[in-house]
Protein backbone atom coordinates (compact mmCIF):
# COMPACT_ATOMS: atom_id res chain seq x y z
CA UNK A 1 0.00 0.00 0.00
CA UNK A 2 1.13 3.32 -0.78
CA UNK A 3 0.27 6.95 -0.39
CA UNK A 4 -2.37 8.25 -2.81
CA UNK A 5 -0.89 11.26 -2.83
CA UNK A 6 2.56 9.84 -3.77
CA UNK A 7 2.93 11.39 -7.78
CA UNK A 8 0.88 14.39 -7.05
CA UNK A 9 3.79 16.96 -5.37
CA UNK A 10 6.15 16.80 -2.10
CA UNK A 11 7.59 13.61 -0.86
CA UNK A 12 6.38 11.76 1.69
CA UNK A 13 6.81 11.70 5.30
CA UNK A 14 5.89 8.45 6.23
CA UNK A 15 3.83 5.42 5.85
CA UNK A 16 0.12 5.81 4.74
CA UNK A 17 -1.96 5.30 7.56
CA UNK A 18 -4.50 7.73 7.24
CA UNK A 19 -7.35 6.07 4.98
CA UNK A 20 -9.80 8.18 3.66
CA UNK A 21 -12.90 8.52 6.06
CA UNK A 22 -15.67 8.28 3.23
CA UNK A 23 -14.81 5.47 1.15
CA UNK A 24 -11.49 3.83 2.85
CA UNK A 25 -10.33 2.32 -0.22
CA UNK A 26 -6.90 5.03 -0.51
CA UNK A 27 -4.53 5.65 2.13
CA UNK A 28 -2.07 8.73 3.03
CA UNK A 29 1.10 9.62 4.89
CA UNK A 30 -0.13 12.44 6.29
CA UNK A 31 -3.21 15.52 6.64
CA UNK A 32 -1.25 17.87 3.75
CA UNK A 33 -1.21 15.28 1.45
CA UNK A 34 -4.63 14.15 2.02
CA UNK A 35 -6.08 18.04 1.40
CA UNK A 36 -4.02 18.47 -1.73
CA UNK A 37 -5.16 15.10 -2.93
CA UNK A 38 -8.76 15.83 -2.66
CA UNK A 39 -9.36 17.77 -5.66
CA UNK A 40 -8.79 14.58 -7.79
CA UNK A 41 -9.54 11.98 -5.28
CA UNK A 42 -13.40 13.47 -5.04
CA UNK A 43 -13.50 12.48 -8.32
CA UNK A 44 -13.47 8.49 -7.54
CA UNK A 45 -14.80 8.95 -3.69
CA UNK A 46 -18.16 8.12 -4.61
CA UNK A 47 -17.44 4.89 -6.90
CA UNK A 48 -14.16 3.72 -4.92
CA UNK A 49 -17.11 4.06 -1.41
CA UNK A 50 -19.02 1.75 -3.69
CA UNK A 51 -16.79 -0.58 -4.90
CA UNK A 52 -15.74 -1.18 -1.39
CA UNK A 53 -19.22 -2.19 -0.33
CA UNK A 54 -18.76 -5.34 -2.81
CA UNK A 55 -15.11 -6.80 -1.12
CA UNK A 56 -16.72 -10.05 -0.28
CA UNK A 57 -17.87 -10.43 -3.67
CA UNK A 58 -14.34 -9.75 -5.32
CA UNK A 59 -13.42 -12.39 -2.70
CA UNK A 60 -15.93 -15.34 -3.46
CA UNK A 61 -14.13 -18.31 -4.33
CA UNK A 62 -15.56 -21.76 -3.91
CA UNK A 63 -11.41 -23.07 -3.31
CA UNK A 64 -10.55 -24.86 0.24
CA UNK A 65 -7.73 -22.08 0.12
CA UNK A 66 -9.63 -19.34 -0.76
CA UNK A 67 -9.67 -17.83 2.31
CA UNK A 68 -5.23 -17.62 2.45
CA UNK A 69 -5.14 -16.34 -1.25
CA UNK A 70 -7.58 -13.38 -0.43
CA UNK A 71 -7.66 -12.47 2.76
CA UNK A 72 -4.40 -13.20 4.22
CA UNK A 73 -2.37 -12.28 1.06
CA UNK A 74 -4.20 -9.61 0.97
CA UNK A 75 -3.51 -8.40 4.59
CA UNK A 76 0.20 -9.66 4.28
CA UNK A 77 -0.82 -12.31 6.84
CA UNK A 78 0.81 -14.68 4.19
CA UNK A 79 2.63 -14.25 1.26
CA UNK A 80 2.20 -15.78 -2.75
CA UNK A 81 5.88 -17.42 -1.41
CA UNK A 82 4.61 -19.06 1.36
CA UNK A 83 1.40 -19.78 -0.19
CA UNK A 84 3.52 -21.57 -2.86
CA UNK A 85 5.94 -23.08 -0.48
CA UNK A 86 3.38 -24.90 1.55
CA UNK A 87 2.21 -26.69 -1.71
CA UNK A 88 5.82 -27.34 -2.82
CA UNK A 89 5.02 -25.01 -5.85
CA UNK A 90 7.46 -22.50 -5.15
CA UNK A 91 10.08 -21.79 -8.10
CA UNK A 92 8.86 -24.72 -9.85
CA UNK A 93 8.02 -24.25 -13.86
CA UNK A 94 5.67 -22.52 -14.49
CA UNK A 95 4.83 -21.53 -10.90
CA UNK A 96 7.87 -19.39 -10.65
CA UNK A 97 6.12 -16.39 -12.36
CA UNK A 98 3.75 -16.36 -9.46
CA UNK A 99 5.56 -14.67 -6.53
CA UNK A 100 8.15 -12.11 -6.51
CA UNK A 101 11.41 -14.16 -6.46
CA UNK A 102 10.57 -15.76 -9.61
CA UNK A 103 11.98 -14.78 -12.83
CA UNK A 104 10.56 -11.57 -14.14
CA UNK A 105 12.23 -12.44 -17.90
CA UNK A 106 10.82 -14.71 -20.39
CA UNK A 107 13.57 -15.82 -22.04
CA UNK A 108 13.00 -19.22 -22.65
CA UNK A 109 9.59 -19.56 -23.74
CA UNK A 110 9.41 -23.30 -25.02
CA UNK A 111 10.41 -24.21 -21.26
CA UNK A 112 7.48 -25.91 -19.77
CA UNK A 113 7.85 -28.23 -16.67
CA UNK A 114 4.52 -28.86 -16.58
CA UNK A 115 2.09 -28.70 -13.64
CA UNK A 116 4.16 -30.22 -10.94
CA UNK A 117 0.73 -31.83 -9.62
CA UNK A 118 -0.66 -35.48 -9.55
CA UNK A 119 -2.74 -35.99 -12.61
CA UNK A 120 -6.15 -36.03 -9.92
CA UNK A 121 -5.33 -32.07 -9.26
CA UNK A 122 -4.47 -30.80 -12.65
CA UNK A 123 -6.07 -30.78 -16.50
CA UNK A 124 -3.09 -32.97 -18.12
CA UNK A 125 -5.06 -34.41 -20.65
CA UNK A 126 -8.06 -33.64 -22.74
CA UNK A 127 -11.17 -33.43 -20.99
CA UNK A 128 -13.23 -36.75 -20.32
CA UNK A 129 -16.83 -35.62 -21.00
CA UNK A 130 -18.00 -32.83 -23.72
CA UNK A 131 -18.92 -29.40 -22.35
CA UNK A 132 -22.57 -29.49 -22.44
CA UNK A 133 -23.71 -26.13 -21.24
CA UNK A 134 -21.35 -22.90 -21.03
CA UNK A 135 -18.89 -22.61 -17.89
CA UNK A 136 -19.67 -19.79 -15.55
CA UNK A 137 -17.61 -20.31 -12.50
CA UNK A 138 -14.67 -21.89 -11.62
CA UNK A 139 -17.00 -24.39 -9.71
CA UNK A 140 -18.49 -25.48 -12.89
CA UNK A 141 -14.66 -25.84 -14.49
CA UNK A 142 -13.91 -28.03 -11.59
CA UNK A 143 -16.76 -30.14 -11.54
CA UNK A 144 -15.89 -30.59 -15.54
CA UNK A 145 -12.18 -31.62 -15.46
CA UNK A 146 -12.98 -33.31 -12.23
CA UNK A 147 -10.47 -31.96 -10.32
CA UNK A 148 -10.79 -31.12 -6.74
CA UNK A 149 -11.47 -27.58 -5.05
CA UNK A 150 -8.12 -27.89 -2.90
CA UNK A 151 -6.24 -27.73 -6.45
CA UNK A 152 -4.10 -24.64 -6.76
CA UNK A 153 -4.43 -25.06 -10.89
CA UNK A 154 -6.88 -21.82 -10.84
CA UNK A 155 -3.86 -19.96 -10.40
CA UNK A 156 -2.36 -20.34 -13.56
CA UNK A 157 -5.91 -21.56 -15.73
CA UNK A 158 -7.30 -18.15 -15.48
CA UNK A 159 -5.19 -17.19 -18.51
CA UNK A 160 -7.18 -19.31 -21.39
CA UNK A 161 -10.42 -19.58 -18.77
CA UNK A 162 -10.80 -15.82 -19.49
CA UNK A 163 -10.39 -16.07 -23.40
CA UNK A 164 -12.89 -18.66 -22.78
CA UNK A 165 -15.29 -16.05 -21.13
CA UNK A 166 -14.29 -13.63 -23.16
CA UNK A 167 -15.54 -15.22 -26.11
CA UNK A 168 -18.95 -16.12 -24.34
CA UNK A 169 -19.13 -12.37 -23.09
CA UNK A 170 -19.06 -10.62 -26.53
CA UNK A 171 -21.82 -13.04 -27.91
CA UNK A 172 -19.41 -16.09 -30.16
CA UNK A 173 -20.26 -18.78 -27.54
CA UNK A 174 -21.86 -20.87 -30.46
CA UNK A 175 -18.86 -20.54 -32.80
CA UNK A 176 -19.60 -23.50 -35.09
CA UNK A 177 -21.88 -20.91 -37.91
CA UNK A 178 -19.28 -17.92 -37.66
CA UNK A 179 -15.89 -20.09 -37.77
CA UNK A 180 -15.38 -22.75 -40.36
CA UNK A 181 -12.68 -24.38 -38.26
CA UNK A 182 -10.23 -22.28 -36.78
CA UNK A 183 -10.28 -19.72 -33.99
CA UNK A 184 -8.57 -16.64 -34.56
CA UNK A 185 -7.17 -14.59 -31.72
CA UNK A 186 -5.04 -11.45 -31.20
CA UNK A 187 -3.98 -11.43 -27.93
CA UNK A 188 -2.17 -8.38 -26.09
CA UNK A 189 0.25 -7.20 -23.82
CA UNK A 190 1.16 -10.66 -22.68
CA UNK A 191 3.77 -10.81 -19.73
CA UNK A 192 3.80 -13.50 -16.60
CA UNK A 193 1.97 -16.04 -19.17
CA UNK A 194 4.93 -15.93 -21.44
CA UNK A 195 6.29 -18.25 -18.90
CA UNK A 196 3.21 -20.38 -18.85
CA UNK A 197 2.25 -21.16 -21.95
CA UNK A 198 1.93 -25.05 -21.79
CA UNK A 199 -1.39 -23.75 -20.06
CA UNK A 200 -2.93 -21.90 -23.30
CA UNK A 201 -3.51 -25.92 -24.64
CA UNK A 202 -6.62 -26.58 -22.59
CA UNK A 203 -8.04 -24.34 -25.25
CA UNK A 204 -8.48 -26.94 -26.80
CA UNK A 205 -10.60 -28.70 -24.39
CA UNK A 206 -12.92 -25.78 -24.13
CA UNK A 207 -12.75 -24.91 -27.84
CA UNK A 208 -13.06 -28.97 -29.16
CA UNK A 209 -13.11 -29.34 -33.61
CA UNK A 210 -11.21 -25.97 -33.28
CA UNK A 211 -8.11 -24.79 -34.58
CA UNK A 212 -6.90 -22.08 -32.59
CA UNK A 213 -4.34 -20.07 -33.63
CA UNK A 214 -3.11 -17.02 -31.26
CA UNK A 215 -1.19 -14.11 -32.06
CA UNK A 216 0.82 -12.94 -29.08
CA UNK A 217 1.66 -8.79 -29.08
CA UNK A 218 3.87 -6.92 -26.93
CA UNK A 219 6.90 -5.73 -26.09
CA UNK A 220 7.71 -8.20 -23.34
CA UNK A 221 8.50 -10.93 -26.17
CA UNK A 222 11.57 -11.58 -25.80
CA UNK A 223 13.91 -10.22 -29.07
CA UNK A 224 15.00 -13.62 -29.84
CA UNK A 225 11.32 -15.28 -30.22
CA UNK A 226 9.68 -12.43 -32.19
CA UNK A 227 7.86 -14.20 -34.93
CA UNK A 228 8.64 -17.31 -33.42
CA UNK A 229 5.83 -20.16 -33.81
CA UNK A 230 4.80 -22.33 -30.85
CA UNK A 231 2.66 -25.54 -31.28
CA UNK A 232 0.77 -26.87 -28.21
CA UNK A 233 1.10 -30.75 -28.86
CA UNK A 234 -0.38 -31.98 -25.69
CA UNK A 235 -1.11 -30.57 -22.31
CA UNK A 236 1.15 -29.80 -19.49
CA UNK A 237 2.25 -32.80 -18.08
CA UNK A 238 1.51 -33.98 -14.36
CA UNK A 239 4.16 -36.10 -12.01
CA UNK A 240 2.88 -39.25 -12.59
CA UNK A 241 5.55 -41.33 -14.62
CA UNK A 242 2.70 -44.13 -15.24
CA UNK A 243 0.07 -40.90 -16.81
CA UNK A 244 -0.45 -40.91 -20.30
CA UNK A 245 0.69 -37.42 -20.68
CA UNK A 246 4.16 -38.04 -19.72
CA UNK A 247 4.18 -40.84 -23.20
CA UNK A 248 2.66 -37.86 -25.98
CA UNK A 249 5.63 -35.58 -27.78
CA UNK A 250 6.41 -32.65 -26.18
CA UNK A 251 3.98 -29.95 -25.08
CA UNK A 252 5.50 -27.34 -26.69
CA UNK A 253 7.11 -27.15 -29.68
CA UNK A 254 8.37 -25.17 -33.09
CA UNK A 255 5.86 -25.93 -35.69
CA UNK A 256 2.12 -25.16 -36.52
CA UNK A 257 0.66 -28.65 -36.63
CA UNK A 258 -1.39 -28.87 -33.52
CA UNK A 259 -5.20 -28.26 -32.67
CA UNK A 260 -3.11 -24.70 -30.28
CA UNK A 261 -0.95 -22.27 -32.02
CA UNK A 262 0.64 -19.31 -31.04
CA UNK A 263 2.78 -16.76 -32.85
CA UNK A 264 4.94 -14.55 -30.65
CA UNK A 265 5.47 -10.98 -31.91
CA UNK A 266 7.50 -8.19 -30.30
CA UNK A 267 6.58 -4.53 -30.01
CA UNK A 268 2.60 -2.99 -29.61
CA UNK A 269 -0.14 -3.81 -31.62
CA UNK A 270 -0.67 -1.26 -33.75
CA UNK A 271 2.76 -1.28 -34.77
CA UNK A 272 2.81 -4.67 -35.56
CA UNK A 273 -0.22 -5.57 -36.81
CA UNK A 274 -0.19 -4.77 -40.64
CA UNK A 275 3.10 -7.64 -40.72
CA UNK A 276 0.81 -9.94 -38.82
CA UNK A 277 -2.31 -9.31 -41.13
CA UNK A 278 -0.06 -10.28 -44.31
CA UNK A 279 0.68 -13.54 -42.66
CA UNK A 280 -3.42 -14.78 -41.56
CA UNK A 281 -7.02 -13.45 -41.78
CA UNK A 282 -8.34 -10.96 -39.56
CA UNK A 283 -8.79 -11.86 -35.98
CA UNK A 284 -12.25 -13.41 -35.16
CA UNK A 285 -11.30 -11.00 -31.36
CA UNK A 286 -8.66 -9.04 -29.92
CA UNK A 287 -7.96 -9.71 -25.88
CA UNK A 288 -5.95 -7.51 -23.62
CA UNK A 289 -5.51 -9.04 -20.44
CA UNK A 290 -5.00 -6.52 -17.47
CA UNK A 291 -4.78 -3.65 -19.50
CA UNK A 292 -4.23 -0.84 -17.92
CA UNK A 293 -5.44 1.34 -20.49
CA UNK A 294 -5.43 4.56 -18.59
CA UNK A 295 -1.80 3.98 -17.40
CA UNK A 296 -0.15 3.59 -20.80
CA UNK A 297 -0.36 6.18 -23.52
CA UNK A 298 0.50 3.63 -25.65
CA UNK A 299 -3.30 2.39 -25.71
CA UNK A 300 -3.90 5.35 -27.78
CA UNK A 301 -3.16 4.63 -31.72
CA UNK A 302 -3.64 0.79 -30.37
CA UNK A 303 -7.89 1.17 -29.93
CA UNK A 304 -7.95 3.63 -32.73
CA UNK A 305 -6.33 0.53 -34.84
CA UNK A 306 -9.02 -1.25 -33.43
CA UNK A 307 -11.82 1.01 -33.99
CA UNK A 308 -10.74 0.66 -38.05
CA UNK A 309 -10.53 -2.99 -38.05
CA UNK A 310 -13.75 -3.51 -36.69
CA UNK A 311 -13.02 -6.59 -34.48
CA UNK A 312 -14.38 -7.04 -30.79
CA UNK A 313 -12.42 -6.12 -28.41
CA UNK A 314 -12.52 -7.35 -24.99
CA UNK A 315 -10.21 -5.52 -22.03
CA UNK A 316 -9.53 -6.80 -18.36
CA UNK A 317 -7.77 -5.56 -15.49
CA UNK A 318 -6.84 -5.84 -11.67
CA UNK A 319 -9.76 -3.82 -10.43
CA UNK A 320 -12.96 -1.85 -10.95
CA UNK A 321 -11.47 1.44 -10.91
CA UNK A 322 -9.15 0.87 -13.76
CA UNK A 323 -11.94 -0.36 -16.07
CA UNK A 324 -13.59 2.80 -14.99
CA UNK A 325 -10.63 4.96 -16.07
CA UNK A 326 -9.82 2.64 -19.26
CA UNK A 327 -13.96 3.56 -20.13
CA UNK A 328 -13.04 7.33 -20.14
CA UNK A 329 -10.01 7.07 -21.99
CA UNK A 330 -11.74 4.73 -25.22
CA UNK A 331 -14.95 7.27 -24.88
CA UNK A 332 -12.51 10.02 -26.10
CA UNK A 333 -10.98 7.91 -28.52
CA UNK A 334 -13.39 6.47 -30.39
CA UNK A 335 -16.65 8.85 -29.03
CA UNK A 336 -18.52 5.63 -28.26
CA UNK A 337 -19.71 3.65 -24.85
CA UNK A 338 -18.40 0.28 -24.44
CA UNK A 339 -20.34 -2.40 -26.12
CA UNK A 340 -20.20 -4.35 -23.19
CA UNK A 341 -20.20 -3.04 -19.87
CA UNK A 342 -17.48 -3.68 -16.82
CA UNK A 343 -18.44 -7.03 -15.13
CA UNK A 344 -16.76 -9.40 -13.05
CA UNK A 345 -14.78 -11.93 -14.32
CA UNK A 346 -15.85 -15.78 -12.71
CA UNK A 347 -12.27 -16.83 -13.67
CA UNK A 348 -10.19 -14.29 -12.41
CA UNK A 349 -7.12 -15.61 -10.83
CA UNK A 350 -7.98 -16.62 -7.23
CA UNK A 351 -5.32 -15.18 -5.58
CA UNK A 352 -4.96 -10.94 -4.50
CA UNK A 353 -1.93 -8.86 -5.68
CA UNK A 354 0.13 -8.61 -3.20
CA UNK A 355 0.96 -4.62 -3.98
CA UNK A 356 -2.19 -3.16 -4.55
CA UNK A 357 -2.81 0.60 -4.44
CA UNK A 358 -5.62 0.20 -3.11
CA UNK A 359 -7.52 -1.35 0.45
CA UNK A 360 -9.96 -3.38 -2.37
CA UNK A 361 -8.82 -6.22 -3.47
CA UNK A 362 -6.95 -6.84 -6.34
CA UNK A 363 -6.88 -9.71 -9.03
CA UNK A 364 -5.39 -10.58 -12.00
CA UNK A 365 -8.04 -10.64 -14.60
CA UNK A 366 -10.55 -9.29 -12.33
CA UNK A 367 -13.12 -7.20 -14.42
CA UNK A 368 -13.77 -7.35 -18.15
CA UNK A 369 -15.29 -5.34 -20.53
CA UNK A 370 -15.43 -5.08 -24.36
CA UNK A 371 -15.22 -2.54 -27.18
């Protein structure tokens, strides 16, 4: 937690420890900064007051450890270490992009160590039944791939779980009479998941007769992989020698002969985009996981490429507030509302940021909306 106040003049004098007395979701070092902050914070008083009336709800998980990933992560009563530790998780694969003494470069991108589970507590092979109705919690995901609540998968599933919302949110939930057979996807910004991308193949589990090719944009691709091509040839594998997923070829792979593509391309979108077009088809959508729209000037020539393409968009980020702000910011870009509104995402990752700005809780993935 930091000052509110911290970017908006004279240095601070000391931890923030006064919270606002209205809404309680901001925090300051001291009375000064507090009355020079008010001009902007009344602002967001009102919405941050009623944002913090729905807490529980950000923190509704149906997990056995639902309570340590919120709560006490939240409260640093416990930390994403120690929540890692405890499950031997921590600085394994692609669990070491999950706390703050993992790597924070992607260099090696076809690395994938798989789930570092038992096959009972993780998705390491296709799915045994067909999806018959749409997924809308992580409870119904669970009761799907069978796998039981105390599983920490969640954690890193909430990556292709969102496309998979995503896709249901802006209306393409029956894809079979838009898509002849292949599912394409833009998908932006992409950081931590660089390091997890054995976890992008249970697309194909929720996506089954598809092809589903995925073009990766940003500028944390490594230099080295930009334009490289990644084939998901199975799913990540568990620790049981005996499984069958430990016997298939190897989960990822150069190549694009497998039912999961993806295509990694360095720099932003709207500067790469015309080299990707010459390559494939438009995109059936364009995602942008945890945005931050209103952070980055970058967004700017990005949404008006958008805007011309004519392809839904659909946006996340870690909180309420910053879909707010991102709403502004595409208003005065394109001068239209948001085709669909900010809502909470079921398959955000169950587990708070440990540095959040703010006394509500935050979550990767947290909120969507779409353009």
């Amino acid at each position: 937690m930091e000052c509110a106040a911290r970017r908006f003049g004279t240095r601070c004098v000391g931890p923030p420890t006064r919270r606002c007395g209205q809404c309680g979701a901001v925090a300051y070092c001291s009375v000064s900064h507090q009355t020079s902050h008010w001009s902007y914070h009344k602002e967001e008083c009102e919405r941050l007051e009623e944002q913090m009336r729905r807490v529980d709800l950000l923190n509704d998980f149906p997990f056995t450890f639902a309570e340590e990933a919120t709560i006490q992560i939240g409260q640093k009563q416990l930390s994403r270490c120690s929540f890692l530790s405890k499950r031997e998780l921590h600085l394994l694969g692609m669990w070491m992009y999950e706390c703050k003494c993992g790597a924070s470069a992607y260099d090696d991108c076809f690395k994938n160590d798989g789930w570092n589970l038992p096959s009972s507590s993780c998705p390491c092979r296709g799915s045994l039944s067909p999806l018959t109705s749409e997924l809308c919690s992580w409870t119904d995901y669970y009761g799907w791939r069978k796998i039981p609540l105390d599983s920490p998968v969640a954690l890193l599933l909430h990556w292709p779980l969102t496309i998979y919302h995503a896709i249901q949110t802006i209306g393409m939930g029956n894809l079979t009479p838009q898509i002849s057979n292949e599912l394409r996807i833009h998908y932006l910004g992409p950081q931590r998941e660089l390091g997890q991308l054995g976890v992008f193949a249970e697309l194909q589990s929720l996506f089954p007769g598809l092809r589903i090719r995925v073009e990766m944009v940003g500028p944390d691709v490594p230099q080295h992989m930009d334009g490289e091509m990644i084939s998901l040839c199975g799913y990540a594998p568990c620790t049981e020698e005996e499984c069958e997923c430990n016997y298939s070829s190897k989960t990822l792979r150069p190549g694009n002969e497998s039912a999961v593509s993806l295509q990694l391309h360095r720099g932003f979108y709207h500067d790469r985009y015309s080299d990707i077009a010459k390559d494939s088809p438009p995109p059936h959508i364009v995602i942008a996981p945890n945005a931050g729209i209103a952070a980055y000037p970058s967004w700017l020539p990005t949404i008006e490429l958008i805007k011309e393409i004519k392809v839904p968009a659909v946006f996340s980020d870690y909180c309420e507030e910053a879909c707010n702000l991102a709403a502004c910011c595409i208003k005065s870009i394109t001068g239209q509302p948001l085709s669909s509104p900010i809502r909470l995402n079921p398959f955000r990752q169950p587990m708070a940021v440990e540095e959040s700005p703010l006394f509500i809780p935050c979550y990767s993935n947290c909120f969507i909306f779409a353009i």
